[in-house]
């Protein structure tokens, strides 16, 4: 039995043998997992290191150039406090419109970012024109016509792009107004003006609603003044014309009740009028933002809210009657069970009214969400105020209607009282009521004027913006760091994509993963030819010309020649049940080095002392005779067509005692028929008997059928794959075609292998550099070229 140490390559590559001695390899799913190993990742990275480095440098340089060309940007920040808890304003307190709401900071942020505020700031900047402290024009001021509305809107739009508004933090009622500019003084100016204009807008908006209510009070006061003069004139005229009679006690009580109801009626009408005035002011403010939106908001009253409001109004009248009859009950109502029931019922109805009101607001908010467009966010605050005023006006209307009904009932009871007493009491009542209401209105008007002037809004500036010292952009370090990281990621991704779409056979693992037997690896000989033969294609030795690719002949101790000896050894032990006598050498396509491999393999076998015959069976494009410096004729075709000699050795050309060469011979029109003929079969059988090993050089398998014809007559079919040239699909089809015709042992050989190109210099794979001749490594003294002599036996 052969010593396993004599053929380590045949057993170290994972090959197994079946009963026929043929190598077979597990499929990729059995031999290796689909997961890529750490070493394979490193191989891909080292192999594509220049691509990764190029991506890294290009991305980093591009980002660095862009960053350095950017103008520095500065940010300045102002802070504004928003009073979100809104208590009764002064005018509502005067008119008895008690409401309690809470403002939303996010709504205020949208107001700050609105085009209205931007336009006000743009007008201020257009008037200022210059950057404070310099003669430099503000950057956002273009060449438009100053004073035109379009120019102002253009500046406002640019300002909105350079402003950022946000809350300081969650749950804090402080807003940050951040302005960005390439000039630090300009950024500070814009941020400060923006905060000031927002505060001024808030103050103006708050005063506008109070002014509307004040104007309403002034008009009502003037009406009551006129009415008071008319009642006094009527009373004077009645005294002069009629004789007065003192009314009885019942009439006095009825008149006092009517007088109280009349005052309550005027108060309710006053509240209703004031609420309607504020509603009109809010509608004007809403329509200024989006025409017609106020009608949409105020349309569609809720029946439940109206019923609750009416019920509350009736209870208030009953409670006021109780208080009028027993004033002490205002301080301690527990003494009257009916009053306590009325108070509790009113409290429950008010709670239901609050819930119904909120539901109504929410439902209307949903309907507005699809039609309010960009201005609707700013209208959220105005919307709630408008709803509150509408509910207050409705409550006052219901209360006034109830009081009028009670007045009519009391007046009907006075029908039995003498006419003059009734008239006198009526005139006195009218005068007293009108006078009291007039005095109260005058007081409220004065208070309203004071409240209007003292209204400062609900926002205030906490900190004005200061001039920034350092730019916030570009962030050079972060940009370069991200560019470096992005360049590496892009380069690595490109490397793996390139590796994924690469279908070339570049290293022996590519063949083994696809289940092919690899009997050897032959390094690329271009470097050795350039070093040992000065890059010449041909060299003359002892007056005979050889191709410099005959390394095994010209430099038998070189690493490349050692690679062919490894192939020789592996092939010899690939068929343990029988001796390998005939070897067919082919390739999937042209130019993959099959002829060079066949000749060098024949030389190494002959150097082992075995009588070896090389037959150039590539009748279409024969190259063997050129590489050996021989004539093409006579050759194989001549031998088959002419009378076959008794001794084939006499016909063949010999280079030494053990190497014999038969070139292709003359051209034939039908190479496949010649190779498949009975004469060819008989000739190969004689060659196998006369020689120890027969090497047959055939055309590419995927181009013509010549190799498939001869494969069944050979012990081993050797498929040559050129590293970086042959694609694995071609290898698969070639092996499949050979299997299809029943070829014997099918082995592959990786030719022109370059470990540095295949593994990118990864140190884990450096073993190939020594084992397969990456570099010119010799064990022992460097050999000189041998001196073979070509002779022909006669």
Tab-separated table of C-alpha atoms in Angstrom, residues 9-362:
chain	number	residue	atom	x	y	z
A	9	UNK	CA	-2.478	16.955	-1.269
A	10	UNK	CA	-4.724	14.131	-2.369
A	11	UNK	CA	-5.987	13.593	1.172
A	12	UNK	CA	-5.673	17.077	2.708
A	13	UNK	CA	-8.256	18.767	0.509
A	14	UNK	CA	-11.154	16.773	1.920
A	15	UNK	CA	-11.493	14.290	-0.939
A	16	UNK	CA	-13.035	10.894	-0.397
A	17	UNK	CA	-12.844	7.876	-2.673
A	18	UNK	CA	-15.524	5.542	-3.860
A	19	UNK	CA	-15.169	1.994	-5.023
A	20	UNK	CA	-13.895	2.986	-8.463
A	21	UNK	CA	-11.123	5.142	-7.005
A	22	UNK	CA	-12.744	8.321	-8.219
A	23	UNK	CA	-12.594	11.422	-6.054
A	24	UNK	CA	-15.886	12.870	-4.984
A	25	UNK	CA	-16.549	15.866	-2.747
A	26	UNK	CA	-19.517	16.648	-0.523
A	27	UNK	CA	-21.898	19.294	-1.781
A	28	UNK	CA	-21.556	22.788	-0.462
A	29	UNK	CA	-24.506	22.363	1.873
A	30	UNK	CA	-22.835	19.294	3.407
A	31	UNK	CA	-19.203	20.413	3.372
A	32	UNK	CA	-19.627	23.945	4.616
A	33	UNK	CA	-22.353	25.970	6.210
A	34	UNK	CA	-23.940	28.923	4.483
A	35	UNK	CA	-22.551	31.226	7.118
A	36	UNK	CA	-19.425	33.073	6.150
A	37	UNK	CA	-16.508	32.475	8.478
A	38	UNK	CA	-14.387	35.089	10.169
A	39	UNK	CA	-11.381	34.156	8.023
A	40	UNK	CA	-13.447	34.524	4.854
A	41	UNK	CA	-14.515	37.985	5.984
A	42	UNK	CA	-10.888	38.945	6.494
A	43	UNK	CA	-10.010	37.505	3.089
A	44	UNK	CA	-12.674	39.658	1.424
A	45	UNK	CA	-11.452	42.749	3.271
A	46	UNK	CA	-7.779	42.160	2.441
A	47	UNK	CA	-8.598	41.273	-1.127
A	48	UNK	CA	-10.509	44.511	-1.636
A	49	UNK	CA	-8.380	46.678	0.631
A	50	UNK	CA	-7.596	49.168	-2.124
A	51	UNK	CA	-11.264	49.577	-3.002
A	52	UNK	CA	-12.094	50.127	0.671
A	53	UNK	CA	-9.216	52.577	1.025
A	54	UNK	CA	-10.285	54.429	-2.126
A	55	UNK	CA	-13.884	54.742	-0.886
A	56	UNK	CA	-12.626	55.883	2.504
A	57	UNK	CA	-10.367	58.554	0.980
A	58	UNK	CA	-12.921	59.763	-1.593
A	59	UNK	CA	-15.804	60.069	0.880
A	60	UNK	CA	-13.600	61.673	3.518
A	61	UNK	CA	-12.103	64.116	1.025
A	62	UNK	CA	-15.508	65.021	-0.432
A	63	UNK	CA	-17.059	65.634	2.982
A	64	UNK	CA	-13.987	67.535	4.159
A	65	UNK	CA	-14.053	69.745	1.058
A	66	UNK	CA	-17.781	70.368	1.438
A	67	UNK	CA	-17.426	71.069	5.162
A	68	UNK	CA	-14.559	73.504	4.727
A	69	UNK	CA	-16.431	75.362	1.972
A	70	UNK	CA	-19.551	75.809	4.098
A	71	UNK	CA	-20.186	79.203	5.616
A	72	UNK	CA	-20.183	79.054	9.414
A	73	UNK	CA	-23.654	79.271	10.946
A	74	UNK	CA	-24.456	80.805	14.322
A	75	UNK	CA	-27.465	80.282	16.564
A	76	UNK	CA	-28.953	82.774	19.007
A	77	UNK	CA	-31.764	81.910	21.429
A	78	UNK	CA	-34.444	83.902	23.236
A	79	UNK	CA	-36.754	82.381	25.857
A	80	UNK	CA	-40.395	83.308	26.416
A	81	UNK	CA	-42.634	82.299	29.330
A	82	UNK	CA	-46.257	81.375	28.565
A	83	UNK	CA	-48.838	81.582	31.360
A	84	UNK	CA	-50.811	78.454	30.534
A	85	UNK	CA	-53.242	78.662	33.511
A	86	UNK	CA	-55.751	81.254	32.289
A	87	UNK	CA	-57.918	82.707	35.067
A	88	UNK	CA	-60.811	85.130	34.578
A	89	UNK	CA	-59.692	88.186	32.701
A	90	UNK	CA	-60.607	91.544	34.172
A	91	UNK	CA	-63.436	92.294	31.780
A	92	UNK	CA	-65.045	88.886	32.272
A	93	UNK	CA	-64.959	89.472	36.020
A	94	UNK	CA	-66.716	92.790	35.517
A	95	UNK	CA	-69.428	91.251	33.397
A	96	UNK	CA	-69.833	88.069	35.430
A	97	UNK	CA	-68.613	85.739	32.668
A	98	UNK	CA	-66.790	83.290	34.929
A	99	UNK	CA	-64.674	80.845	32.908
A	100	UNK	CA	-61.502	78.866	33.581
A	101	UNK	CA	-59.356	77.543	30.706
A	102	UNK	CA	-55.826	76.280	30.194
A	103	UNK	CA	-53.631	77.229	27.258
A	104	UNK	CA	-51.610	74.675	25.263
A	105	UNK	CA	-47.916	75.474	24.858
A	106	UNK	CA	-47.797	73.587	21.539
A	107	UNK	CA	-50.503	75.864	20.153
A	108	UNK	CA	-48.461	78.866	21.213
A	109	UNK	CA	-45.418	77.398	19.433
A	110	UNK	CA	-47.401	77.182	16.214
A	111	UNK	CA	-48.458	80.810	16.665
A	112	UNK	CA	-44.802	81.801	17.158
A	113	UNK	CA	-43.860	80.005	13.915
A	114	UNK	CA	-46.804	81.463	11.964
A	115	UNK	CA	-46.463	83.645	8.907
A	116	UNK	CA	-48.143	86.503	10.750
A	117	UNK	CA	-45.293	86.772	13.275
A	118	UNK	CA	-42.700	86.227	10.505
A	119	UNK	CA	-44.218	89.065	8.499
A	120	UNK	CA	-44.074	91.430	11.485
A	121	UNK	CA	-40.400	90.533	12.041
A	122	UNK	CA	-39.659	90.963	8.319
A	123	UNK	CA	-41.111	94.471	8.404
A	124	UNK	CA	-38.897	95.338	11.370
A	125	UNK	CA	-35.768	93.958	9.655
A	126	UNK	CA	-36.543	95.817	6.429
A	127	UNK	CA	-36.687	99.040	8.430
A	128	UNK	CA	-33.420	98.232	10.261
A	129	UNK	CA	-31.669	97.113	7.020
A	130	UNK	CA	-28.135	96.907	8.518
A	131	UNK	CA	-26.523	94.420	10.894
A	132	UNK	CA	-26.227	96.175	14.290
A	133	UNK	CA	-22.816	97.745	14.798
A	134	UNK	CA	-21.741	97.266	11.166
A	135	UNK	CA	-22.426	98.609	7.685
A	136	UNK	CA	-23.247	95.118	6.426
A	137	UNK	CA	-26.709	94.603	4.942
A	138	UNK	CA	-28.814	91.868	6.528
A	139	UNK	CA	-28.288	88.616	4.636
A	140	UNK	CA	-31.962	87.836	4.053
A	141	UNK	CA	-32.657	91.189	2.398
A	142	UNK	CA	-32.486	90.578	-1.348
A	143	UNK	CA	-32.783	92.879	-4.336
A	144	UNK	CA	-36.581	93.071	-4.240
A	145	UNK	CA	-38.550	96.291	-4.184
A	146	UNK	CA	-38.533	97.499	-0.595
A	147	UNK	CA	-42.013	98.285	0.672
A	148	UNK	CA	-43.857	95.882	-1.605
A	149	UNK	CA	-45.987	93.180	-0.036
A	150	UNK	CA	-44.395	90.465	-2.169
A	151	UNK	CA	-40.914	91.469	-1.000
A	152	UNK	CA	-42.004	91.406	2.642
A	153	UNK	CA	-43.570	87.960	2.215
A	154	UNK	CA	-40.392	86.702	0.543
A	155	UNK	CA	-38.278	87.884	3.468
A	156	UNK	CA	-40.792	86.383	5.922
A	157	UNK	CA	-40.658	83.027	4.155
A	158	UNK	CA	-36.859	82.997	4.340
A	159	UNK	CA	-37.025	83.876	8.015
A	160	UNK	CA	-39.363	80.953	8.713
A	161	UNK	CA	-36.725	78.605	7.270
A	162	UNK	CA	-34.054	79.987	9.618
A	163	UNK	CA	-36.112	79.954	12.831
A	164	UNK	CA	-36.666	77.027	15.171
A	165	UNK	CA	-39.168	77.079	18.040
A	166	UNK	CA	-39.383	74.407	20.737
A	167	UNK	CA	-40.294	74.005	24.418
A	168	UNK	CA	-37.396	74.005	26.852
A	169	UNK	CA	-38.467	70.590	28.131
A	170	UNK	CA	-41.564	68.497	28.685
A	171	UNK	CA	-43.949	70.005	31.198
A	172	UNK	CA	-42.207	73.415	31.221
A	173	UNK	CA	-44.152	76.460	29.973
A	174	UNK	CA	-41.081	78.156	28.487
A	175	UNK	CA	-40.464	78.420	24.741
A	176	UNK	CA	-37.081	78.718	23.047
A	177	UNK	CA	-36.888	80.841	19.891
A	178	UNK	CA	-33.671	79.928	18.031
A	179	UNK	CA	-32.527	81.934	15.007
A	180	UNK	CA	-29.793	80.785	12.593
A	181	UNK	CA	-27.586	83.037	10.467
A	182	UNK	CA	-24.102	83.238	9.031
A	183	UNK	CA	-23.617	86.517	10.938
A	184	UNK	CA	-23.714	86.189	14.760
A	185	UNK	CA	-25.112	89.712	15.312
A	186	UNK	CA	-27.855	89.015	12.781
A	187	UNK	CA	-28.863	85.775	14.516
A	188	UNK	CA	-29.139	87.599	17.846
A	189	UNK	CA	-31.194	90.398	16.267
A	190	UNK	CA	-33.663	88.025	14.588
A	191	UNK	CA	-34.214	85.947	17.719
A	192	UNK	CA	-34.791	89.024	19.896
A	193	UNK	CA	-37.152	90.681	17.398
A	194	UNK	CA	-39.094	87.441	17.019
A	195	UNK	CA	-39.659	87.189	20.771
A	196	UNK	CA	-40.651	90.869	21.018
A	197	UNK	CA	-43.078	90.662	18.104
A	198	UNK	CA	-44.701	87.572	19.573
A	199	UNK	CA	-45.212	89.344	22.905
A	200	UNK	CA	-46.581	92.435	21.140
A	201	UNK	CA	-48.925	90.316	19.016
A	202	UNK	CA	-50.185	88.563	22.148
A	203	UNK	CA	-50.776	91.879	23.936
A	204	UNK	CA	-52.534	93.408	20.909
A	205	UNK	CA	-54.721	90.337	20.439
A	206	UNK	CA	-55.753	90.333	24.117
A	207	UNK	CA	-56.530	94.062	24.083
A	208	UNK	CA	-58.541	93.804	20.873
A	209	UNK	CA	-61.159	91.594	22.520
A	210	UNK	CA	-61.319	93.828	25.577
A	211	UNK	CA	-61.669	96.909	23.396
A	212	UNK	CA	-64.673	95.373	21.674
A	213	UNK	CA	-66.329	94.724	25.038
A	214	UNK	CA	-65.475	98.243	26.246
A	215	UNK	CA	-67.064	99.792	23.140
A	216	UNK	CA	-70.173	97.701	23.772
A	217	UNK	CA	-70.347	98.973	27.362
A	218	UNK	CA	-70.007	102.557	26.194
A	219	UNK	CA	-72.890	102.141	23.749
A	220	UNK	CA	-75.117	100.490	26.389
A	221	UNK	CA	-74.243	103.199	28.928
A	222	UNK	CA	-75.297	105.924	26.495
A	223	UNK	CA	-78.565	104.100	25.801
A	224	UNK	CA	-79.364	103.823	29.529
A	225	UNK	CA	-78.484	107.501	30.012
A	226	UNK	CA	-81.037	108.445	27.385
A	227	UNK	CA	-83.565	106.018	28.854
A	228	UNK	CA	-83.004	107.449	32.356
A	229	UNK	CA	-83.751	110.998	31.151
A	230	UNK	CA	-86.891	109.776	29.450
A	231	UNK	CA	-88.153	107.979	32.603
A	232	UNK	CA	-87.497	111.074	34.717
A	233	UNK	CA	-89.455	113.199	32.231
A	234	UNK	CA	-92.339	110.694	32.295
A	235	UNK	CA	-92.435	110.728	36.101
A	236	UNK	CA	-92.413	114.520	36.249
A	237	UNK	CA	-95.192	114.772	33.685
A	238	UNK	CA	-97.287	112.188	35.609
A	239	UNK	CA	-96.961	114.128	38.861
A	240	UNK	CA	-98.199	117.237	37.137
A	241	UNK	CA	-101.184	115.567	35.489
A	242	UNK	CA	-102.422	112.949	37.982
A	243	UNK	CA	-103.341	112.797	41.654
A	244	UNK	CA	-101.324	110.088	43.425
A	245	UNK	CA	-102.754	107.398	45.726
A	246	UNK	CA	-100.468	105.240	48.016
A	247	UNK	CA	-100.361	101.654	46.755
A	248	UNK	CA	-101.303	98.825	49.079
A	249	UNK	CA	-98.840	96.371	50.573
A	250	UNK	CA	-99.371	93.671	47.927
A	251	UNK	CA	-98.735	96.102	45.132
A	252	UNK	CA	-95.556	97.240	46.853
A	253	UNK	CA	-94.267	93.666	47.101
A	254	UNK	CA	-95.165	92.935	43.487
A	255	UNK	CA	-93.481	96.104	42.342
A	256	UNK	CA	-90.353	95.290	44.346
A	257	UNK	CA	-90.314	91.827	42.810
A	258	UNK	CA	-90.743	93.256	39.332
A	259	UNK	CA	-88.039	95.806	40.095
A	260	UNK	CA	-85.627	93.016	41.121
A	261	UNK	CA	-86.501	90.945	38.085
A	262	UNK	CA	-86.041	93.942	35.843
A	263	UNK	CA	-82.568	94.515	37.213
A	264	UNK	CA	-81.749	90.853	36.718
A	265	UNK	CA	-83.087	91.084	33.159
A	266	UNK	CA	-80.858	94.064	32.380
A	267	UNK	CA	-77.885	92.248	33.924
A	268	UNK	CA	-78.554	89.154	31.774
A	269	UNK	CA	-78.976	91.278	28.661
A	270	UNK	CA	-75.746	93.049	29.503
A	271	UNK	CA	-73.895	89.766	29.857
A	272	UNK	CA	-75.365	88.518	26.605
A	273	UNK	CA	-74.439	91.679	24.749
A	274	UNK	CA	-70.893	91.655	26.127
A	275	UNK	CA	-70.406	88.014	25.161
A	276	UNK	CA	-71.756	88.680	21.669
A	277	UNK	CA	-69.381	91.620	21.296
A	278	UNK	CA	-66.433	89.452	22.203
A	279	UNK	CA	-67.715	86.759	19.815
A	280	UNK	CA	-67.732	89.295	16.984
A	281	UNK	CA	-64.195	90.365	17.871
A	282	UNK	CA	-62.992	86.768	17.873
A	283	UNK	CA	-64.717	86.101	14.545
A	284	UNK	CA	-63.026	89.130	13.017
A	285	UNK	CA	-59.673	87.889	14.282
A	286	UNK	CA	-60.324	84.375	12.926
A	287	UNK	CA	-61.568	85.640	9.561
A	288	UNK	CA	-58.425	87.749	9.259
A	289	UNK	CA	-56.469	84.502	9.243
A	290	UNK	CA	-58.843	82.453	7.069
A	291	UNK	CA	-62.063	83.988	5.725
A	292	UNK	CA	-65.186	82.004	6.451
A	293	UNK	CA	-63.582	79.807	9.094
A	294	UNK	CA	-65.389	81.544	11.982
A	295	UNK	CA	-68.801	80.602	10.553
A	296	UNK	CA	-67.635	76.996	10.286
A	297	UNK	CA	-66.482	76.951	13.901
A	298	UNK	CA	-69.658	78.550	15.346
A	299	UNK	CA	-72.185	76.531	13.277
A	300	UNK	CA	-74.256	73.679	14.630
A	301	UNK	CA	-75.269	74.267	18.294
A	302	UNK	CA	-75.485	71.270	20.558
A	303	UNK	CA	-78.972	70.545	21.940
A	304	UNK	CA	-77.661	69.033	25.142
A	305	UNK	CA	-75.643	72.156	25.944
A	306	UNK	CA	-78.698	74.360	25.344
A	307	UNK	CA	-80.886	72.239	27.627
A	308	UNK	CA	-78.324	72.238	30.423
A	309	UNK	CA	-77.831	75.980	30.089
A	310	UNK	CA	-81.621	76.572	30.295
A	311	UNK	CA	-81.942	74.358	33.362
A	312	UNK	CA	-79.066	76.135	35.123
A	313	UNK	CA	-80.669	79.493	34.364
A	314	UNK	CA	-83.976	78.442	35.956
A	315	UNK	CA	-82.200	77.179	39.059
A	316	UNK	CA	-80.271	80.459	39.393
A	317	UNK	CA	-83.568	82.379	39.358
A	318	UNK	CA	-85.041	80.129	42.070
A	319	UNK	CA	-81.889	80.539	44.163
A	320	UNK	CA	-81.960	84.331	43.774
A	321	UNK	CA	-85.602	84.366	44.962
A	322	UNK	CA	-84.578	82.481	48.066
A	323	UNK	CA	-81.744	84.932	48.711
A	324	UNK	CA	-84.094	87.910	48.177
A	325	UNK	CA	-86.579	86.630	50.742
A	326	UNK	CA	-83.932	85.565	53.256
A	327	UNK	CA	-80.549	87.332	52.714
A	328	UNK	CA	-78.994	85.384	55.609
A	329	UNK	CA	-79.148	82.228	53.472
A	330	UNK	CA	-76.260	83.567	51.360
A	331	UNK	CA	-73.901	82.929	54.290
A	332	UNK	CA	-75.499	79.712	55.551
A	333	UNK	CA	-77.822	77.980	53.042
A	334	UNK	CA	-78.077	74.828	55.141
A	335	UNK	CA	-81.130	76.224	56.947
A	336	UNK	CA	-83.282	75.804	53.829
A	337	UNK	CA	-83.420	72.206	52.438
A	338	UNK	CA	-85.025	73.367	49.192
A	339	UNK	CA	-82.171	75.866	48.666
A	340	UNK	CA	-79.555	73.169	49.321
A	341	UNK	CA	-81.239	70.865	46.811
A	342	UNK	CA	-81.277	73.662	44.244
A	343	UNK	CA	-77.582	74.432	44.868
A	344	UNK	CA	-76.574	70.755	44.570
A	345	UNK	CA	-78.661	70.300	41.439
A	346	UNK	CA	-77.064	73.426	39.915
A	347	UNK	CA	-73.571	72.121	40.731
A	348	UNK	CA	-74.335	68.784	39.061
A	349	UNK	CA	-75.772	70.497	35.989
A	350	UNK	CA	-72.713	72.754	35.744
A	351	UNK	CA	-70.443	69.669	35.787
A	352	UNK	CA	-72.485	68.068	33.019
A	353	UNK	CA	-72.377	71.348	31.107
A	354	UNK	CA	-68.556	71.418	31.344
A	355	UNK	CA	-68.322	67.869	30.007
A	356	UNK	CA	-70.800	68.530	27.200
A	357	UNK	CA	-69.009	71.736	26.277
A	358	UNK	CA	-65.672	69.934	26.056
A	359	UNK	CA	-67.227	67.188	23.901
A	360	UNK	CA	-68.705	69.831	21.613
A	361	UNK	CA	-65.328	71.528	21.303
A	362	UNK	CA	-63.591	68.260	20.545
